[in-house]
Coordinates of N, CA and C in Angstrom, one line a residue:
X1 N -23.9 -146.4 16.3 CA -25.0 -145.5 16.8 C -25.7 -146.1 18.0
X2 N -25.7 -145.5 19.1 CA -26.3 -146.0 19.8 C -28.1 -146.0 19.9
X3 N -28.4 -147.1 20.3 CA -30.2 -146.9 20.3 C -31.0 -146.5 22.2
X4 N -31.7 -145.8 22.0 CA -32.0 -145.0 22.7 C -33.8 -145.5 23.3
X5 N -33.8 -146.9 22.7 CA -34.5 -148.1 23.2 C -34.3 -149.3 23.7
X6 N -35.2 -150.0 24.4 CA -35.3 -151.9 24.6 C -35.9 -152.3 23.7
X7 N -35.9 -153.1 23.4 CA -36.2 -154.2 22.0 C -37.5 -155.0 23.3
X8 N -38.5 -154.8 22.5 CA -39.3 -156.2 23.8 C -40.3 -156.9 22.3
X9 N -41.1 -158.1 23.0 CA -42.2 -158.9 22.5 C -43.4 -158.6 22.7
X10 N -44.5 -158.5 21.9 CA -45.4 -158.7 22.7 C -45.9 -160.0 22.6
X11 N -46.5 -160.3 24.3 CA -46.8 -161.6 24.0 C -48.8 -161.8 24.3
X12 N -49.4 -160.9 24.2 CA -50.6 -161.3 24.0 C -51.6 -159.7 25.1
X13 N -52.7 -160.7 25.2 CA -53.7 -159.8 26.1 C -53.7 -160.5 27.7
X14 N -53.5 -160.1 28.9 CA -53.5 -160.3 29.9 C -54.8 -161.0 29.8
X15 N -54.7 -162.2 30.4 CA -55.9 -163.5 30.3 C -56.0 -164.2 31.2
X16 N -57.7 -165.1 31.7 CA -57.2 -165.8 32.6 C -57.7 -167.0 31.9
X17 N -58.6 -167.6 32.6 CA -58.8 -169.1 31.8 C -59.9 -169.4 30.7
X18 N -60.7 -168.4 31.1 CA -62.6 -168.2 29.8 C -62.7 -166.5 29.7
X19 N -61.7 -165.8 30.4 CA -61.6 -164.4 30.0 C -60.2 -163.7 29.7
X20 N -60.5 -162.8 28.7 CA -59.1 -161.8 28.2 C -59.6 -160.4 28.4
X21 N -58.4 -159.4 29.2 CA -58.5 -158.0 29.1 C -57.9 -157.5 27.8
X22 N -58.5 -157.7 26.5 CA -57.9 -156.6 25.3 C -57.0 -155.1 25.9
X23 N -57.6 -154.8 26.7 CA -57.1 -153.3 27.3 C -55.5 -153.6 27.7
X24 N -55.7 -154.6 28.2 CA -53.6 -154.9 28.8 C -52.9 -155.8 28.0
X25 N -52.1 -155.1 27.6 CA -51.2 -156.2 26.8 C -49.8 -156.7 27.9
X26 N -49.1 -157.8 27.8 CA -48.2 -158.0 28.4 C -47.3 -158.2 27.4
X27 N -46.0 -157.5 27.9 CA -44.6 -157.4 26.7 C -43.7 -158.1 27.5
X28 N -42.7 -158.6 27.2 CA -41.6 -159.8 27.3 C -40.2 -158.2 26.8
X29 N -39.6 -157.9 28.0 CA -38.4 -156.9 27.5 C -37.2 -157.6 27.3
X30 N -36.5 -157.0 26.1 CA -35.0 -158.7 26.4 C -34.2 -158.0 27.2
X31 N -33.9 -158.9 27.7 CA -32.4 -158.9 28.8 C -33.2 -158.7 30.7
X32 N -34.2 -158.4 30.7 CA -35.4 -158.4 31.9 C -35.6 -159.6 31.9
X33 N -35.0 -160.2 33.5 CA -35.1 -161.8 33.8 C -36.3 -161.7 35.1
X34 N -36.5 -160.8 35.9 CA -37.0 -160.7 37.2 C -37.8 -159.2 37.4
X35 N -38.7 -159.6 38.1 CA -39.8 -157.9 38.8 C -38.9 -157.3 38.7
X36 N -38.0 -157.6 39.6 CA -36.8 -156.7 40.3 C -36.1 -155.9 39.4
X37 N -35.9 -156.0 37.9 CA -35.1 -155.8 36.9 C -36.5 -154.8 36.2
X38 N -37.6 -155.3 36.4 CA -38.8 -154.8 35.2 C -39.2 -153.0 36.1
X39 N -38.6 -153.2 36.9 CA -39.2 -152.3 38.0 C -38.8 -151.1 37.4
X40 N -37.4 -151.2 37.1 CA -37.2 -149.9 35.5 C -37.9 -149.5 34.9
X41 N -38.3 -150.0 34.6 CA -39.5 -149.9 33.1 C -40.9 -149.4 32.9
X42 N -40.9 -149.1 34.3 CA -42.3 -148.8 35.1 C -42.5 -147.5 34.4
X43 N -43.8 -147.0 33.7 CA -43.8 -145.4 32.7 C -43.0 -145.5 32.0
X44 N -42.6 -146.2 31.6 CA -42.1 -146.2 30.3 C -42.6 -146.2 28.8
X45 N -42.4 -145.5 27.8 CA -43.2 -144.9 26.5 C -43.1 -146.5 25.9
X46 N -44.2 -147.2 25.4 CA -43.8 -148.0 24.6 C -44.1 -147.7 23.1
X47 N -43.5 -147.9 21.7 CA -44.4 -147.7 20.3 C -44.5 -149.3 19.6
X48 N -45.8 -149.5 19.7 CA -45.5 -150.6 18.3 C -45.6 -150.0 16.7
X49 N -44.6 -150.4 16.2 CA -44.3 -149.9 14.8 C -45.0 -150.9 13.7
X50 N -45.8 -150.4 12.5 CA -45.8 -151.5 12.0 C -45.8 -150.8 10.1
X51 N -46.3 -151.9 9.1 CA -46.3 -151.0 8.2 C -48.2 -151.1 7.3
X52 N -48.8 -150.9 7.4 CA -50.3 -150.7 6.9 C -50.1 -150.7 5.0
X53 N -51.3 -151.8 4.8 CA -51.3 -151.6 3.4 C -51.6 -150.4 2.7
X54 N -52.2 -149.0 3.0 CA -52.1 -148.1 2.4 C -51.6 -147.0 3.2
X55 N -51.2 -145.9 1.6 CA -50.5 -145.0 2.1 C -51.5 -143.8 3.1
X56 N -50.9 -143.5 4.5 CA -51.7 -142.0 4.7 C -50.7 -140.9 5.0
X57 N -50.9 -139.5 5.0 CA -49.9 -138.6 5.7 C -48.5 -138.7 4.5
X58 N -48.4 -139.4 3.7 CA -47.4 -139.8 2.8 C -46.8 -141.4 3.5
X59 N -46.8 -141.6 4.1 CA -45.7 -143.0 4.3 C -47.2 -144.2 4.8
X60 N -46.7 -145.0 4.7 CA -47.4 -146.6 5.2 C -47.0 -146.9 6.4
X61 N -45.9 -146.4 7.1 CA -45.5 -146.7 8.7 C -46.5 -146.0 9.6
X62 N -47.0 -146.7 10.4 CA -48.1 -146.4 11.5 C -47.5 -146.8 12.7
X63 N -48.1 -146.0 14.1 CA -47.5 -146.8 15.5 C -48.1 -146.0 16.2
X64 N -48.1 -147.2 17.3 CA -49.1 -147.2 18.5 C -48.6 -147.2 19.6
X65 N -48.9 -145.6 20.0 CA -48.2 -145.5 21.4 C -49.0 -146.4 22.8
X66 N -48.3 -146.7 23.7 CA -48.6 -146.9 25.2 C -47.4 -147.0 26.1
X67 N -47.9 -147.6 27.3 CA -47.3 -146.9 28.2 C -47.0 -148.1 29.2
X68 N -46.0 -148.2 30.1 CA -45.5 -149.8 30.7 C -46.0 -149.3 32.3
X69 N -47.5 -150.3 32.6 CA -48.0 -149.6 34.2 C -47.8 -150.4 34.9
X70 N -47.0 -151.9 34.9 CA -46.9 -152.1 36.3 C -46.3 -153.9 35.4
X71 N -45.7 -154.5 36.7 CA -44.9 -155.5 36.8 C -46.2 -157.1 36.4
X72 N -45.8 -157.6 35.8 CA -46.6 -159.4 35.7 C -45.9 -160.4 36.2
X73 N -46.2 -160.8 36.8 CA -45.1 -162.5 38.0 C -44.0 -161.9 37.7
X74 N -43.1 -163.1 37.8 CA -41.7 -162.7 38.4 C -40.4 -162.9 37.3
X75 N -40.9 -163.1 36.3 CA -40.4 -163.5 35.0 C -39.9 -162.3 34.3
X76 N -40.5 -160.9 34.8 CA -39.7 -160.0 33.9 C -40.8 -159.7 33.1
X77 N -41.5 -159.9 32.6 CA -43.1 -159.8 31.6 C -44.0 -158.2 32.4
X78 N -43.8 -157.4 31.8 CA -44.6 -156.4 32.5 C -46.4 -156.3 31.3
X79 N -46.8 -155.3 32.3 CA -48.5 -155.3 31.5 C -48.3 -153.0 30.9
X80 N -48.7 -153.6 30.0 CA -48.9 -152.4 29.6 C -50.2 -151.8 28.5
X81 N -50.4 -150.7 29.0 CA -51.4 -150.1 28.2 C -51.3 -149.0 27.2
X82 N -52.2 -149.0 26.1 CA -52.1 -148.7 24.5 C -53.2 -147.7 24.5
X83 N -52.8 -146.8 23.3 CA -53.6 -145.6 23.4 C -55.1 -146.2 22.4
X84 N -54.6 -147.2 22.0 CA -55.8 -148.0 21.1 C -55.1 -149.5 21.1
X85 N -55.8 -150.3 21.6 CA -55.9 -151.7 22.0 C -55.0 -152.5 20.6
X86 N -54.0 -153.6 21.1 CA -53.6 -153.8 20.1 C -53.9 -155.3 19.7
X87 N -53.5 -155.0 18.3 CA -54.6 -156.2 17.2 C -53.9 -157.6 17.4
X88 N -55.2 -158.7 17.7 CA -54.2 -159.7 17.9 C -53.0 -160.3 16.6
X89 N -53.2 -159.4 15.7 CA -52.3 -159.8 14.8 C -50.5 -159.8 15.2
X90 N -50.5 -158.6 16.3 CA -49.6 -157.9 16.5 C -48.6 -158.9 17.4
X91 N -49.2 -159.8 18.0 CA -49.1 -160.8 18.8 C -47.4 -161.5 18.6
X92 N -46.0 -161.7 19.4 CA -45.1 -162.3 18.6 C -44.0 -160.8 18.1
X93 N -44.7 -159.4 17.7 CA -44.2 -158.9 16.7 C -43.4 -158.1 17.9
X94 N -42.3 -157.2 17.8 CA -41.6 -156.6 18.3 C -42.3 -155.2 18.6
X95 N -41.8 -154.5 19.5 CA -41.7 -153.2 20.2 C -40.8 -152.6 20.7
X96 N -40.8 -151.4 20.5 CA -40.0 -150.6 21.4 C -40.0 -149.7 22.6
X97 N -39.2 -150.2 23.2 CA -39.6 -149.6 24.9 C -38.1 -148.8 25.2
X98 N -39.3 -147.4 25.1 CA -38.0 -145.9 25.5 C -37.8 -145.7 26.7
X99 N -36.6 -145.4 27.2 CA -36.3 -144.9 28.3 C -36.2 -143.6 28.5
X100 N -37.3 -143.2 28.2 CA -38.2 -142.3 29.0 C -39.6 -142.4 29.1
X101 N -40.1 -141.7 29.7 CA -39.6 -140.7 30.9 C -38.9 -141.1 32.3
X102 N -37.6 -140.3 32.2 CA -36.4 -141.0 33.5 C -36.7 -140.3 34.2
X103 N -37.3 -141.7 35.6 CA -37.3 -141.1 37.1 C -36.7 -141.7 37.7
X104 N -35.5 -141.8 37.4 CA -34.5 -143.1 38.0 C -33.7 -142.4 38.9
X105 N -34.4 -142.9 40.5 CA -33.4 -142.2 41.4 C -32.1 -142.4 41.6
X106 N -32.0 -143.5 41.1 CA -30.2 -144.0 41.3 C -29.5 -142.9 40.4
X107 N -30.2 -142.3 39.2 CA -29.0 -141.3 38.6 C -29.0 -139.8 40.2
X108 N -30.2 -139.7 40.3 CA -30.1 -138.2 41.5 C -29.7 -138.8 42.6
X109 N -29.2 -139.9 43.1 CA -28.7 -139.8 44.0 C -27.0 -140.4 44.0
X110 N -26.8 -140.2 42.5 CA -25.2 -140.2 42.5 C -25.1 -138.9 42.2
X111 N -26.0 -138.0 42.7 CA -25.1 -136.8 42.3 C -24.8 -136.3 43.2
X112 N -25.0 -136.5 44.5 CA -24.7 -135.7 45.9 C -23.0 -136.3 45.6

């Protein structure tokens, strides 16, 4: 079956030396070594999945959409934003980063 995601990390809150933006998270995508590579990824849906000690709606799985806005140094590490700020617990835990929404002009310009 193929998966119809990237596997990424998250690796924390965009920070500098005595301040942190909670609002930006930066995610680590695997197989994204360079900007150049992350530049894909750019609007990209992200979900963190997780599972909550109690049940709502019927199930215990919860997830947190956001969204992949823009490139971090040159490592491949993009910044992205959450529709609700995520918990430093979450820190380490995996994500999924969908490929969509595709605005990839390299597919419309192999179609001429």
């Amino acid at each position: 079956m193929t998966r119809l995601y990237s596997k990424g990390k998250i690796m924390g809150h965009r920070r500098g030396k005595r301040s942190q933006h909670p609002n930006v998270t930066l995610v680590k995508i695997e197989g994204v070594e360079s900007a150049k590579d992350a530049q894909f990824y750019l609007g990209k849906r992200i979900a963190y999945i997780y599972k909550a000690p109690t049940e709502k709606r019927g199930t215990r799985v919860r997830v947190i959409w956001g969204r992949v806005t823009r490139t971090h140094g040159g490592n491949g590490v993009v910044r992205s934003k959450f529709r609700h700020n995520i918990p430093p617990k979450a820190f380490g835990e995996s994500v999924r980063v969908l490929l969509y929404p595709s605005n990839s002009t390299y597919m419309k310009s192999q179609g001429d």
